[in-house]
Coordinates of C-alpha atoms and ligand atoms in Angstrom, one line a residue:
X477 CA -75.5 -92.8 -32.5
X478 CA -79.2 -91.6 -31.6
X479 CA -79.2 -93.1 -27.7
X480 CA -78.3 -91.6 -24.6
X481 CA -76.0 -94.7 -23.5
X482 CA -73.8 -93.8 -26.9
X483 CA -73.3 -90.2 -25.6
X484 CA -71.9 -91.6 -22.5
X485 CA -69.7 -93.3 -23.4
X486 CA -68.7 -91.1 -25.9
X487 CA -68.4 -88.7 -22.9
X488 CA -66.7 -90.5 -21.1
X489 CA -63.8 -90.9 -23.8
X490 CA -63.5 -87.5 -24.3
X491 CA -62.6 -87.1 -20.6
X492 CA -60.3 -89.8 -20.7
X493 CA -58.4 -88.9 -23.6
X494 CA -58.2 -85.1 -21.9
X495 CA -56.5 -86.7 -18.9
X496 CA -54.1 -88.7 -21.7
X497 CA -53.5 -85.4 -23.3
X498 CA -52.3 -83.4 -20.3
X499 CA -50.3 -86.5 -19.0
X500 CA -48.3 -86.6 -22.3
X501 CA -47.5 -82.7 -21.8
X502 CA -46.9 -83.0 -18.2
X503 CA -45.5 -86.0 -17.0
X504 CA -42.0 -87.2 -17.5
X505 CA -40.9 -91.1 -17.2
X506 CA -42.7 -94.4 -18.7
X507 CA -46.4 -93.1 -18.5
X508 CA -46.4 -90.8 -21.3
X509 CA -45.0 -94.0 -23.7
X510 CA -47.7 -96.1 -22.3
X511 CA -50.6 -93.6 -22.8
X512 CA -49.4 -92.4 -26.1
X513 CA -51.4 -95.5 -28.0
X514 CA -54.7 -93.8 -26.8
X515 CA -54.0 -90.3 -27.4
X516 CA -57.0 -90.2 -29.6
X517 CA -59.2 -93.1 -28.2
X518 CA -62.0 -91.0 -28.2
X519 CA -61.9 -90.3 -32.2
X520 CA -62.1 -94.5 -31.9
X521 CA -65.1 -94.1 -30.1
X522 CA -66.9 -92.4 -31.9
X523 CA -65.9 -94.1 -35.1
X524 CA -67.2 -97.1 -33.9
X525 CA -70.5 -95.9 -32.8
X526 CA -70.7 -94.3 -36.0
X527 CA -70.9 -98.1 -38.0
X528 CA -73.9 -99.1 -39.7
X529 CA -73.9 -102.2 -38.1
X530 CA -74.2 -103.6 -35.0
X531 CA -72.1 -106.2 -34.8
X532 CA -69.1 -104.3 -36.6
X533 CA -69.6 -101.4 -33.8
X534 CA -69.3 -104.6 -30.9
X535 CA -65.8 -105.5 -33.2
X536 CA -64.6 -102.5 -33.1
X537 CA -65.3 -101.8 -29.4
X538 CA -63.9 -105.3 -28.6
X539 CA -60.2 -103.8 -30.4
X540 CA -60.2 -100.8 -28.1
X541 CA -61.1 -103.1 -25.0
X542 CA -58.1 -105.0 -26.0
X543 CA -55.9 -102.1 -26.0
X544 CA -57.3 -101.2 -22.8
X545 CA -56.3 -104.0 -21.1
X546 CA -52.5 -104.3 -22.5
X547 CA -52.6 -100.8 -21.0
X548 CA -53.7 -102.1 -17.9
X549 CA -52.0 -104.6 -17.9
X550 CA -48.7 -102.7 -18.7
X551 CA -49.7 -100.5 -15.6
X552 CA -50.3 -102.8 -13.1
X553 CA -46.7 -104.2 -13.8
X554 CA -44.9 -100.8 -14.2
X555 CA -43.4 -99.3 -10.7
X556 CA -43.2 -95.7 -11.6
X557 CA -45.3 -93.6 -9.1
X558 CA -47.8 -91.4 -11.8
X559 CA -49.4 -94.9 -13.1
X560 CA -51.9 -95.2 -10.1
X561 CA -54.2 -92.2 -11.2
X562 CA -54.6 -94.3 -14.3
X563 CA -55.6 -97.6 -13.3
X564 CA -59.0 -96.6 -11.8
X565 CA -59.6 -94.4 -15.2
X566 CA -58.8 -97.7 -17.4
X567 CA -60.8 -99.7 -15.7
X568 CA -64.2 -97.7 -15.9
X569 CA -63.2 -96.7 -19.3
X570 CA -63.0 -101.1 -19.6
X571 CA -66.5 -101.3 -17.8
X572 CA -68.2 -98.6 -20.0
X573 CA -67.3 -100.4 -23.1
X574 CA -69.0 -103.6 -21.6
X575 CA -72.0 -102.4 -20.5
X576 CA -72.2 -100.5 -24.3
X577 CA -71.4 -104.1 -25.9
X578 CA -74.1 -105.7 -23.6
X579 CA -76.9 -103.2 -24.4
X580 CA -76.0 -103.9 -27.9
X581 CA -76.1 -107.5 -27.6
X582 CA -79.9 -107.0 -26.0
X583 CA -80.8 -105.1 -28.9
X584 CA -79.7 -107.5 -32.1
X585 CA -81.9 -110.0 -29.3
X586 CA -85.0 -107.8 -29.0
X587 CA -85.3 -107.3 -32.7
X588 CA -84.4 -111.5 -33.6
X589 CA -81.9 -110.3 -35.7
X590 CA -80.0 -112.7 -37.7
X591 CA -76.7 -111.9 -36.0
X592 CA -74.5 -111.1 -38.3
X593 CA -70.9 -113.1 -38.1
X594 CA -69.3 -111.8 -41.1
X595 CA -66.0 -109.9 -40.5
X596 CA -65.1 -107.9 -43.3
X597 CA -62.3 -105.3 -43.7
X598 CA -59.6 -106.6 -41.1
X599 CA -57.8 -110.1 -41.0
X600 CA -59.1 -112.7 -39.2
X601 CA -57.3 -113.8 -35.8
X602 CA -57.1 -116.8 -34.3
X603 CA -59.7 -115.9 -31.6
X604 CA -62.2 -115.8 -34.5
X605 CA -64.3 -119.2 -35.1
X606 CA -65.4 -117.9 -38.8
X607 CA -61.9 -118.9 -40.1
X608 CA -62.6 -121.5 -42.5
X609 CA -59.2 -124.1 -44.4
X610 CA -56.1 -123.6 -45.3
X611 CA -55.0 -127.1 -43.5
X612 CA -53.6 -128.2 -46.6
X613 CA -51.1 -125.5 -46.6
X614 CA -50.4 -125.8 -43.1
X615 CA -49.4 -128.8 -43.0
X616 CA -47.3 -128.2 -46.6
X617 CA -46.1 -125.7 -44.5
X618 CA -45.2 -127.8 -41.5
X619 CA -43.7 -130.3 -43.6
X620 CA -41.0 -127.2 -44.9
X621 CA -40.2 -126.1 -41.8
X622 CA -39.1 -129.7 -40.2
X623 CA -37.2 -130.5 -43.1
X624 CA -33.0 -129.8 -41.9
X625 CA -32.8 -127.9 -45.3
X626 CA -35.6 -125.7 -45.1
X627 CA -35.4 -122.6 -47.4
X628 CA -36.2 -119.0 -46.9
X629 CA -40.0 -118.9 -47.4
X630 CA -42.7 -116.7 -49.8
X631 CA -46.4 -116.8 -49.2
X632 CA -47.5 -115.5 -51.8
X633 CA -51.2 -114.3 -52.5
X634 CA -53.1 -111.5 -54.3
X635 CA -54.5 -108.8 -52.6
X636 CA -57.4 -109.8 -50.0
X637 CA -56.9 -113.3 -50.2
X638 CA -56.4 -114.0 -46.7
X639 CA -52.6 -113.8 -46.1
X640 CA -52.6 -112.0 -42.9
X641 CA -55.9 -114.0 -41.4
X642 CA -53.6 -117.4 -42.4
X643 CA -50.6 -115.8 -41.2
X644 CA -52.4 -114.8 -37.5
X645 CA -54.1 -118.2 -37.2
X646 CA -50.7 -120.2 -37.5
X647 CA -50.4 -120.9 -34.1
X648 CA -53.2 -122.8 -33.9
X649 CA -53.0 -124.4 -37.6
X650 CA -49.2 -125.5 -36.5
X651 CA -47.9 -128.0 -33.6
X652 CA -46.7 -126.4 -30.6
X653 CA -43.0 -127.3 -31.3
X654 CA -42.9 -124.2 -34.3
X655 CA -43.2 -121.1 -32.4
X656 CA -44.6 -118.5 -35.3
X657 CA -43.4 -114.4 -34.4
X658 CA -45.6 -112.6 -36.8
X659 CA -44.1 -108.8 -37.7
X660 CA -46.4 -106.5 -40.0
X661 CA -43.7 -104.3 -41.5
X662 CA -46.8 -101.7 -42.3
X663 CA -46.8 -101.2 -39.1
X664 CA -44.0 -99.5 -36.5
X665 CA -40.9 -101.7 -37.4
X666 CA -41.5 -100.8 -41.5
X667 CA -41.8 -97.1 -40.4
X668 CA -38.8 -96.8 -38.0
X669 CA -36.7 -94.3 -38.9
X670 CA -33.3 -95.8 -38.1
X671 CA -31.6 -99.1 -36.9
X672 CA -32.0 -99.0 -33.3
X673 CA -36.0 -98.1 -33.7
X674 CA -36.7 -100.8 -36.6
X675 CA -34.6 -103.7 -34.6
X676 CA -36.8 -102.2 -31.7
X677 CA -40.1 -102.1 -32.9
X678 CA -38.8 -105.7 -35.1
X679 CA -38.6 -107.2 -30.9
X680 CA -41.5 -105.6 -30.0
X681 CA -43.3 -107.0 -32.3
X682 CA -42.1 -110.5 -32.3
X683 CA -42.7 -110.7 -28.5
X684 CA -46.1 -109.2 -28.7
X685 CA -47.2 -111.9 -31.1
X686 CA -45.8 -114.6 -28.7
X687 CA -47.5 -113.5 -25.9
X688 CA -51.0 -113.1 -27.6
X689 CA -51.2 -115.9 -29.6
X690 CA -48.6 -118.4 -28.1
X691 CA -48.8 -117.1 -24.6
X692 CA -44.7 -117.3 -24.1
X693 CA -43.1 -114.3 -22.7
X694 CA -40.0 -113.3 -24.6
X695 CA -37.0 -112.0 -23.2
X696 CA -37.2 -108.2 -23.0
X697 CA -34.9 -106.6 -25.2
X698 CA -35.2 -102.5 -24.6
X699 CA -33.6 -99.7 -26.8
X700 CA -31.1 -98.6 -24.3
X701 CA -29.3 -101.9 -24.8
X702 CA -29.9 -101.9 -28.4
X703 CA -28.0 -98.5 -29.1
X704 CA -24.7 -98.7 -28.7
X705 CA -24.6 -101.5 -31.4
X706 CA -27.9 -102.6 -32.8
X707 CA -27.4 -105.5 -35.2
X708 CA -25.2 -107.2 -32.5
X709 CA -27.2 -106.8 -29.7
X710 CA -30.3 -107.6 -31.6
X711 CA -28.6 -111.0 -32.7
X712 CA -27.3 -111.8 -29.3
X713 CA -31.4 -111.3 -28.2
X714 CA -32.1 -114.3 -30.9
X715 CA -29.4 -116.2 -29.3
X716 CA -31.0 -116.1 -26.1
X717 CA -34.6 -117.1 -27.5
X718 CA -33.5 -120.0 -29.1
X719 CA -31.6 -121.1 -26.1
X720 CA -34.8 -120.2 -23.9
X721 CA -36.6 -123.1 -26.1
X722 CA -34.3 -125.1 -27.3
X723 CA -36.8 -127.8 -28.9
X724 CA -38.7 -125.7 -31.1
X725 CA -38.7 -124.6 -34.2
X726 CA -38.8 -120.4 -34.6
X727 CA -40.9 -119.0 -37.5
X728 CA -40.0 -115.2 -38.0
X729 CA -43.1 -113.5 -40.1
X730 CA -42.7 -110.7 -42.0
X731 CA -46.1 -109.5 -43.4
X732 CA -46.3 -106.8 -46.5
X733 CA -42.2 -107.0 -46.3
X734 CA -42.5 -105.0 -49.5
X735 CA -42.5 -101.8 -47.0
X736 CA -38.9 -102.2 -46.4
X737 CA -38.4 -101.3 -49.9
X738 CA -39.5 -97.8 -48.8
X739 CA -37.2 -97.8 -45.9
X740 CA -34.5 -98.6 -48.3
X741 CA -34.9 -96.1 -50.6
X742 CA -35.5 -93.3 -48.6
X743 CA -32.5 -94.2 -46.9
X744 CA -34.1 -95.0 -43.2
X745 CA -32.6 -98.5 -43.3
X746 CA -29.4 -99.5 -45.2
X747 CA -30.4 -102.2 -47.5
X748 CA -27.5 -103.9 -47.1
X749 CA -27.3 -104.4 -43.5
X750 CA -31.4 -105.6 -43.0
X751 CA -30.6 -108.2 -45.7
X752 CA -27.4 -109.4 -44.6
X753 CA -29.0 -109.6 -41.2
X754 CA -31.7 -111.7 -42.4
X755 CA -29.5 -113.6 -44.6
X756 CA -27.0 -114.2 -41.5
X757 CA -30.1 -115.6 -39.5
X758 CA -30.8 -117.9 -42.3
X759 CA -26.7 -119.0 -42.5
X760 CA -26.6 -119.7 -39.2
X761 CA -29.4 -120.7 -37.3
X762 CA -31.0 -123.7 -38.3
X763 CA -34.3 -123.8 -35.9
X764 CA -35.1 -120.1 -36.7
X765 CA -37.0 -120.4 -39.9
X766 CA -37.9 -117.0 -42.5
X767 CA -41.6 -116.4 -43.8
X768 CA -41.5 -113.2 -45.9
X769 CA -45.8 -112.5 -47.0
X770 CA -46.7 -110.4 -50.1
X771 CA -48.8 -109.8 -53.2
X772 CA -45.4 -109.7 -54.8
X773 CA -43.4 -112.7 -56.3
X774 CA -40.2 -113.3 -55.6
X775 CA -39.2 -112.9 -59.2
X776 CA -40.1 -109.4 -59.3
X777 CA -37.9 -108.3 -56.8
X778 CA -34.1 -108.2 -57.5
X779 CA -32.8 -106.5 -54.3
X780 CA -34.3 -109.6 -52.2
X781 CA -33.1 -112.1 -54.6
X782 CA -29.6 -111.5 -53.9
X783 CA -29.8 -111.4 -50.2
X784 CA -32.2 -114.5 -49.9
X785 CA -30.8 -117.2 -52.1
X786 CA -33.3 -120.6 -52.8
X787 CA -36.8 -119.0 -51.6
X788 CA -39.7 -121.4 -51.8
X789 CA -42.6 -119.9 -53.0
X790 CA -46.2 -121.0 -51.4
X791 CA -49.1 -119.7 -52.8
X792 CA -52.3 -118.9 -51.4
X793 CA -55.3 -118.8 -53.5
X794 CA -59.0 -119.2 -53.7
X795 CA -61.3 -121.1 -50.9
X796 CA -62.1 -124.6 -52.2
X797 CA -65.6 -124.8 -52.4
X798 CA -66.6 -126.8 -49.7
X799 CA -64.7 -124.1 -47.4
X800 CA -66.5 -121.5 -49.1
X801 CA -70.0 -123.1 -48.8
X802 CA -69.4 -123.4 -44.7
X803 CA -68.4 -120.1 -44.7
X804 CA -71.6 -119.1 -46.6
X805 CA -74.0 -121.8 -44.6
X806 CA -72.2 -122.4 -41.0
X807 CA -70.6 -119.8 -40.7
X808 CA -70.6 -120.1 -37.1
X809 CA -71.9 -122.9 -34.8
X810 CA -75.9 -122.4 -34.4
X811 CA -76.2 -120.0 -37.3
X812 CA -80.1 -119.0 -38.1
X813 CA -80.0 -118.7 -41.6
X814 CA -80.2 -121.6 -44.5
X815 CA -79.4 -120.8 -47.6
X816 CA -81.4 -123.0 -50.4
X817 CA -79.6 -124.9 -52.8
X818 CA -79.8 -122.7 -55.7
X819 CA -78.9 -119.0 -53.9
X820 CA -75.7 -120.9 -52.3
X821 CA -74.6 -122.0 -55.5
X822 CA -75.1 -118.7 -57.1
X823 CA -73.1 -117.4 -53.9
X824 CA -70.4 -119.6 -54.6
X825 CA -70.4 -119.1 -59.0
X826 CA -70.5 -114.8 -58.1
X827 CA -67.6 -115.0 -55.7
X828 CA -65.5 -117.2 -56.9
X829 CA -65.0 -119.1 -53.8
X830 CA -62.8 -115.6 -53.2
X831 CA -62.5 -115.3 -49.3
X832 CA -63.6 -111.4 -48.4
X833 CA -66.0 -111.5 -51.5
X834 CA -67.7 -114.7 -49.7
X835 CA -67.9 -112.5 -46.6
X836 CA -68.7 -109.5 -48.2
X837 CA -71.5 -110.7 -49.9
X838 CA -73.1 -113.1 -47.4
X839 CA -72.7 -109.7 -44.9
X840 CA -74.8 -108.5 -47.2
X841 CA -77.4 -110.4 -48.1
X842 CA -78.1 -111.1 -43.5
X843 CA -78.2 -107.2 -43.9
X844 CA -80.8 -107.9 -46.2
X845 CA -82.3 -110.6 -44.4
X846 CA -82.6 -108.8 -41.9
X847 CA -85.2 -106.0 -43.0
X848 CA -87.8 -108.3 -43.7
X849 CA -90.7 -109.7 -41.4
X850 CA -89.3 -112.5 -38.6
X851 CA -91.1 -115.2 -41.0
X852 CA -89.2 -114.8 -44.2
X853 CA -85.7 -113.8 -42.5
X854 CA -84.8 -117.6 -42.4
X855 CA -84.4 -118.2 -45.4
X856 CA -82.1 -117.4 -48.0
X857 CA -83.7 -117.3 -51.9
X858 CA -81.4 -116.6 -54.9
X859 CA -83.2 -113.6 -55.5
X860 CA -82.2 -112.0 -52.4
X861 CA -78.6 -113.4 -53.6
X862 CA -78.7 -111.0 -56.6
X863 CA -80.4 -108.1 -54.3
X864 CA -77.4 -107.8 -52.0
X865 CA -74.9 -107.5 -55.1
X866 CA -75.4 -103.6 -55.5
X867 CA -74.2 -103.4 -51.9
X868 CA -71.5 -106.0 -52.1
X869 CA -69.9 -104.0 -55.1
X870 CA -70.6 -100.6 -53.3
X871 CA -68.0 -102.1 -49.9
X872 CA -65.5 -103.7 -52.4
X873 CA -65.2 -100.5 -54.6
X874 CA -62.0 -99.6 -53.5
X875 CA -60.4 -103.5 -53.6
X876 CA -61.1 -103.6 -56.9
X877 CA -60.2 -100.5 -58.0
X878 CA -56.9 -100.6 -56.5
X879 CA -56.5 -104.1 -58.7
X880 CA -57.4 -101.9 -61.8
X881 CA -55.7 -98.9 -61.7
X882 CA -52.5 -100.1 -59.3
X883 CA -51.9 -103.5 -60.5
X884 CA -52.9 -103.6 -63.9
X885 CA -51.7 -101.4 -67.2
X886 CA -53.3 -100.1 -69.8
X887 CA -53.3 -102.7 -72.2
X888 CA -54.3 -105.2 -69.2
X889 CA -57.2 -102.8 -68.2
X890 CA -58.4 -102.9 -72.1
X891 CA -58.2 -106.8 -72.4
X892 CA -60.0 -107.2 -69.1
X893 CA -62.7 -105.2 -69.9
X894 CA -63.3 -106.7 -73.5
X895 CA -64.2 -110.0 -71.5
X896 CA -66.4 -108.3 -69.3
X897 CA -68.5 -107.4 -71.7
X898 CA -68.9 -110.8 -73.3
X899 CA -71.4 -111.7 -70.4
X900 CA -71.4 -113.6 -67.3
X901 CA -68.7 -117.2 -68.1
X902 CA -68.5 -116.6 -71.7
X903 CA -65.5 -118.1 -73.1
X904 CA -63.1 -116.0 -75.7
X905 CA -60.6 -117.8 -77.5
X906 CA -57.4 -116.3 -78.5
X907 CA -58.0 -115.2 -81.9
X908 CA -60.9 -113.4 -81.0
X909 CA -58.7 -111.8 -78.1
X910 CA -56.1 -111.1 -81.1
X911 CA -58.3 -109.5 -83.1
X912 CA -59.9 -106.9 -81.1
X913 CA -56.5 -106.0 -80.0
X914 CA -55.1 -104.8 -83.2
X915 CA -58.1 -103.3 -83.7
X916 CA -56.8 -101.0 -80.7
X917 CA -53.3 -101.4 -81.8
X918 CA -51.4 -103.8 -79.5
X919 CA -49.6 -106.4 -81.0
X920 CA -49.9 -109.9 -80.3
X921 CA -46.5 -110.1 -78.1
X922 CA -48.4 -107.2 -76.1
X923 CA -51.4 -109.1 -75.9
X924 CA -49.6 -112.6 -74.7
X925 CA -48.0 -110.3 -72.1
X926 CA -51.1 -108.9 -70.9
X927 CA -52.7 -112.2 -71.2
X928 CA -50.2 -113.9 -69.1
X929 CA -50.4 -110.9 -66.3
X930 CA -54.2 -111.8 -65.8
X931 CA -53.2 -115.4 -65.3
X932 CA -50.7 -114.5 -62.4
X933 CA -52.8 -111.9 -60.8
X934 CA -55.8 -114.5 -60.5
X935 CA -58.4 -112.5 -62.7
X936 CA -59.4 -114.9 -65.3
X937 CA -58.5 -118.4 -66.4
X938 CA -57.6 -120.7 -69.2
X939 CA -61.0 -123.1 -70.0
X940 CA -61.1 -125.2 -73.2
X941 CA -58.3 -123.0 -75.3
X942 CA -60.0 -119.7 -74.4
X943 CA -59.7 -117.4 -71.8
X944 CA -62.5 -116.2 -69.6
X945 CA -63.2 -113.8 -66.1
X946 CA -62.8 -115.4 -63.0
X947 CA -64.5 -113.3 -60.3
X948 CA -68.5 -113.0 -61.8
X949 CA -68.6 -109.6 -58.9
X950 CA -65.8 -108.0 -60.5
X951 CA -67.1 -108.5 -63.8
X952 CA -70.4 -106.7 -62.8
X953 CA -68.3 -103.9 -61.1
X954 CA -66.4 -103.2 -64.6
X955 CA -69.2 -102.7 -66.4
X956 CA -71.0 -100.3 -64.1
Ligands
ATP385 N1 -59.5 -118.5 -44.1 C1 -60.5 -117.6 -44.2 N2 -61.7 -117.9 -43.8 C2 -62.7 -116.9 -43.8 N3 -62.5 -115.7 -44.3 C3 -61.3 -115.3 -44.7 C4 -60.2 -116.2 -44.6 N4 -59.1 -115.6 -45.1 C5 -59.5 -114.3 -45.4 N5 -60.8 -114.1 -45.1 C6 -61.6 -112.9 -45.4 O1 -60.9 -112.1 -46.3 C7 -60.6 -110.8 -45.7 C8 -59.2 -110.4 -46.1 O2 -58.2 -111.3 -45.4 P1 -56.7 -110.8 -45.1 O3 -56.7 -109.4 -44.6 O4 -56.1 -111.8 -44.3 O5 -56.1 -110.8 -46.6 P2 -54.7 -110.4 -47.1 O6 -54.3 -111.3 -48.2 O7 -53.7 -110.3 -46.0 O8 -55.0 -109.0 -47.7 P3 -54.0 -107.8 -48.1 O9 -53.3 -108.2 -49.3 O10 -54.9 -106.6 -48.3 O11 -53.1 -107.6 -46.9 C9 -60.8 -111.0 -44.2 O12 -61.2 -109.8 -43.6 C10 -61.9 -112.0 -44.2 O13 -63.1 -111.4 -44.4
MG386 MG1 -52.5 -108.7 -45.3

């Protein structure tokens, strides 16, 4: 954050977010709520100046811009007499951030850059053309949903496997007639601390999601109504969506509903009552439909089980190969660099076809790209391929090592790294397997169970009566 242009804006935040501050402790009414999602928009700032690369500071600029202008626009419609020192603050805050993403823009340009499309670290939304699949399980998807009998849904996917970016592109990926409301339950509604503020923050953001990504305006539905008897009230709010459209087909999302879990046991949310709600919706109204989204499946997870009779799993797994090799060679319309033959292939055998290792790596290796002279930066070689790994396994450090030590136990962890170091695709048949783990003392029901855990977590795979590692990256990363 070296320039002069960086500092001002950075400036520029810290006055804003002063004139936030004070408002919060002075003001009374609806201003305070509105300002309170930037009380600290200048630490966002300056984060985003502080990222290595270019284009990831322009991505992370273009997410404050966008809660700039739900501000804004929340502002412009809000009647209480404090908003209008506000607007003119927003809007050169909104015109600083521009002129920031255009200077940054000129200099990717000045210096030929490769620009670099990868997005790595956040889901993927619909506005985002490097999306790549998962048609076929839309339209599996689709078909479920029309069907009269359509069941309480599972997507179920391992960790980083492109859940969410799926889940945020449905509305495109889907006809009009399904109207998808996509919930995190990480986010407010999973962290509400009773009824009224998880039903709350449950509207909020069902109505947020149909106005961004469906552009339908839902019908407001504000605490005050929802006190005196939440679960009524918030049922009688469904009542009036589905009469709003009455051709469509409603697709409630909950992502990471595992979160609820916490709510549950902490006692925030009574168990009971969320799951007979959900349950009752599922009873009773046949065009609202249930998506719940996890790394967990349903199998492992009694409470749910009793609540949500008949889920249909679908499962979300690797890229297929010729989704992985656009994302790795057209990326985007118009993109610079060709890979040859060989340093794709070697792209696609190190990745797996695995979505945010594809992007991770290929990231990488235009970082790479471009440090070298304008002549050579075209071009993709496999050498370079194996040069960007150290970096690759440097940004997916913490992925993986939340798959070893949170996922995995000890007797997985041992098996897993006895095939690592048999080498890159080597095969190990069972009794091999067997052997090694007496020699550490599990027994061969252990070992089966272990075995069969690295199946359902997508780490390695069953070829010719042996077992061997799936992901050639994470093999590398276990034997550092
Ligand atoms: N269809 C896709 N096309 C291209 N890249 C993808 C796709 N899906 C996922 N990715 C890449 O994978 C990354 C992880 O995706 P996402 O956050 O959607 O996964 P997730 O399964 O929801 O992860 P988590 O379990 O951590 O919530 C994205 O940042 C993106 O780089
Ligand atoms: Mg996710």
């Amino acid at each position: 954050m070296q320039n002069t242009l960086a500092e001002t804006l950075l400036h520029k935040f810290n006055v804003f977010t002063q004139e936030v501050q004070l408002a919060a402790e002075q003001l009374s009414g609806t201003i305070p709520i509105l300002l309170h999602n930037l009380s600290h928009v200048d630490q966002d700032i300056e984060a985003a100046l502080r990222l290595e690369r270019t284009d990831n500071q322009r991505l992370a600029l273009t997410a404050i811009e966008e809660r700039l202008e739900e501000l804004l626009n929340e502002l412009m419609w809000n009647t209480d007499p404090d908003n209008v020192q506000f607007k003119s603050p927003v809007i050169e805050c909104l015109e600083f951030i521009s002129a920031y993403k255009k200077h940054l823009t000129y200099q990717s340009e000045l210096q030929q850059e490769i620009p670099n499309p990868y997005i790595t670290g956040i889901p993927l939304d619909d506005k985002q053309p490097i999306f790549v699949g998962r048609q076929e399980f839309s339209a599996k998807l689709e078909q479920l949903l029309v069907s009269p009998r359509c069941p309480p849904l599972l997507l179920y996917g391992q960790r980083r496997m492109g859940k969410t970016s799926l889940l945020y592109n449905l509305s495109r990926l889907l006809p009009s007639t399904i109207i998808p409301l996509f919930v995190d339950l990480q986010g407010p509604a999973g962290l509400a601390i009773d009824h009224v503020g998880f039903l709350y923050n449950l509207s909020r953001a069902m109505s947020l999601s149909a106005k961004l990504r469906c552009q339908l305006e839902l019908p407001p539905l504000t605490r005050q109504e929802l006190q005196a008897d939440p679960f009524a009230c918030f049922d009688e709010w469904l009542t009036e969506i589905e009469q709003t459209w009455p051709d469509t087909i409603i697709l409630l999302i909950l992502d990471e509903f595992i979160n609820l879990e916490d709510a549950f046991d902490s006692g925030r949310l009574n168990e009971q009552w969320v799951l007979s709600l959900l349950r009752h919706q599922i009873q009773h109204r046949p065009r609202l439909k249930i998506l719940l989204a996890g790394s967990h499946a349903f199998e492992e997870l009694q409470r749910w089980s009793s609540y949500l009779v008949n889920v249909h799993t679908l499962h979300i797994g690797y890229l297929s190969e010729s989704e992985a090799r656009q994302l790795i060679e057209k990326p985007v319309n118009n993109f610079p660099l060709r890979y040859t033959p060989a340093a794709c292939e070697r792209v696609l055998q190190l990745t797996h076809c695995h979505p945010a290792l594809v992007q991770l790596l290929c990231a990488e290796i235009v970082e790479l790209k471009n440090t070298q002279v304008a002549e050579q930066r075209r071009l993709a070689q496999i050498e370079e391929v194996e040069a960007a790994i150290p970096r690759c396994l440097e940004g997916v450090k913490f992925y993986f090592s939340d798959i070893l030590h949170n996922q995995l136990n000890h007797w997985d962890r041992q098996i897993l790294k006895f095939l690592a170091l048999q080498g890159e695709g080597k095969i190990v048949k069972l009794t091999t397997l067997a052997h090694y783990a007496r020699s550490k003392g599990q027994d061969l029901e252990a070992l089966k169970a272990s075995i069969d855990h690295l199946l359902r977590r997508e780490l390695i795979e069953i070829i010719e009566q042996g077992y061997r590692f799936q992901i050639e990256l994470m093999r590398r990363w276990l034997l550092q």
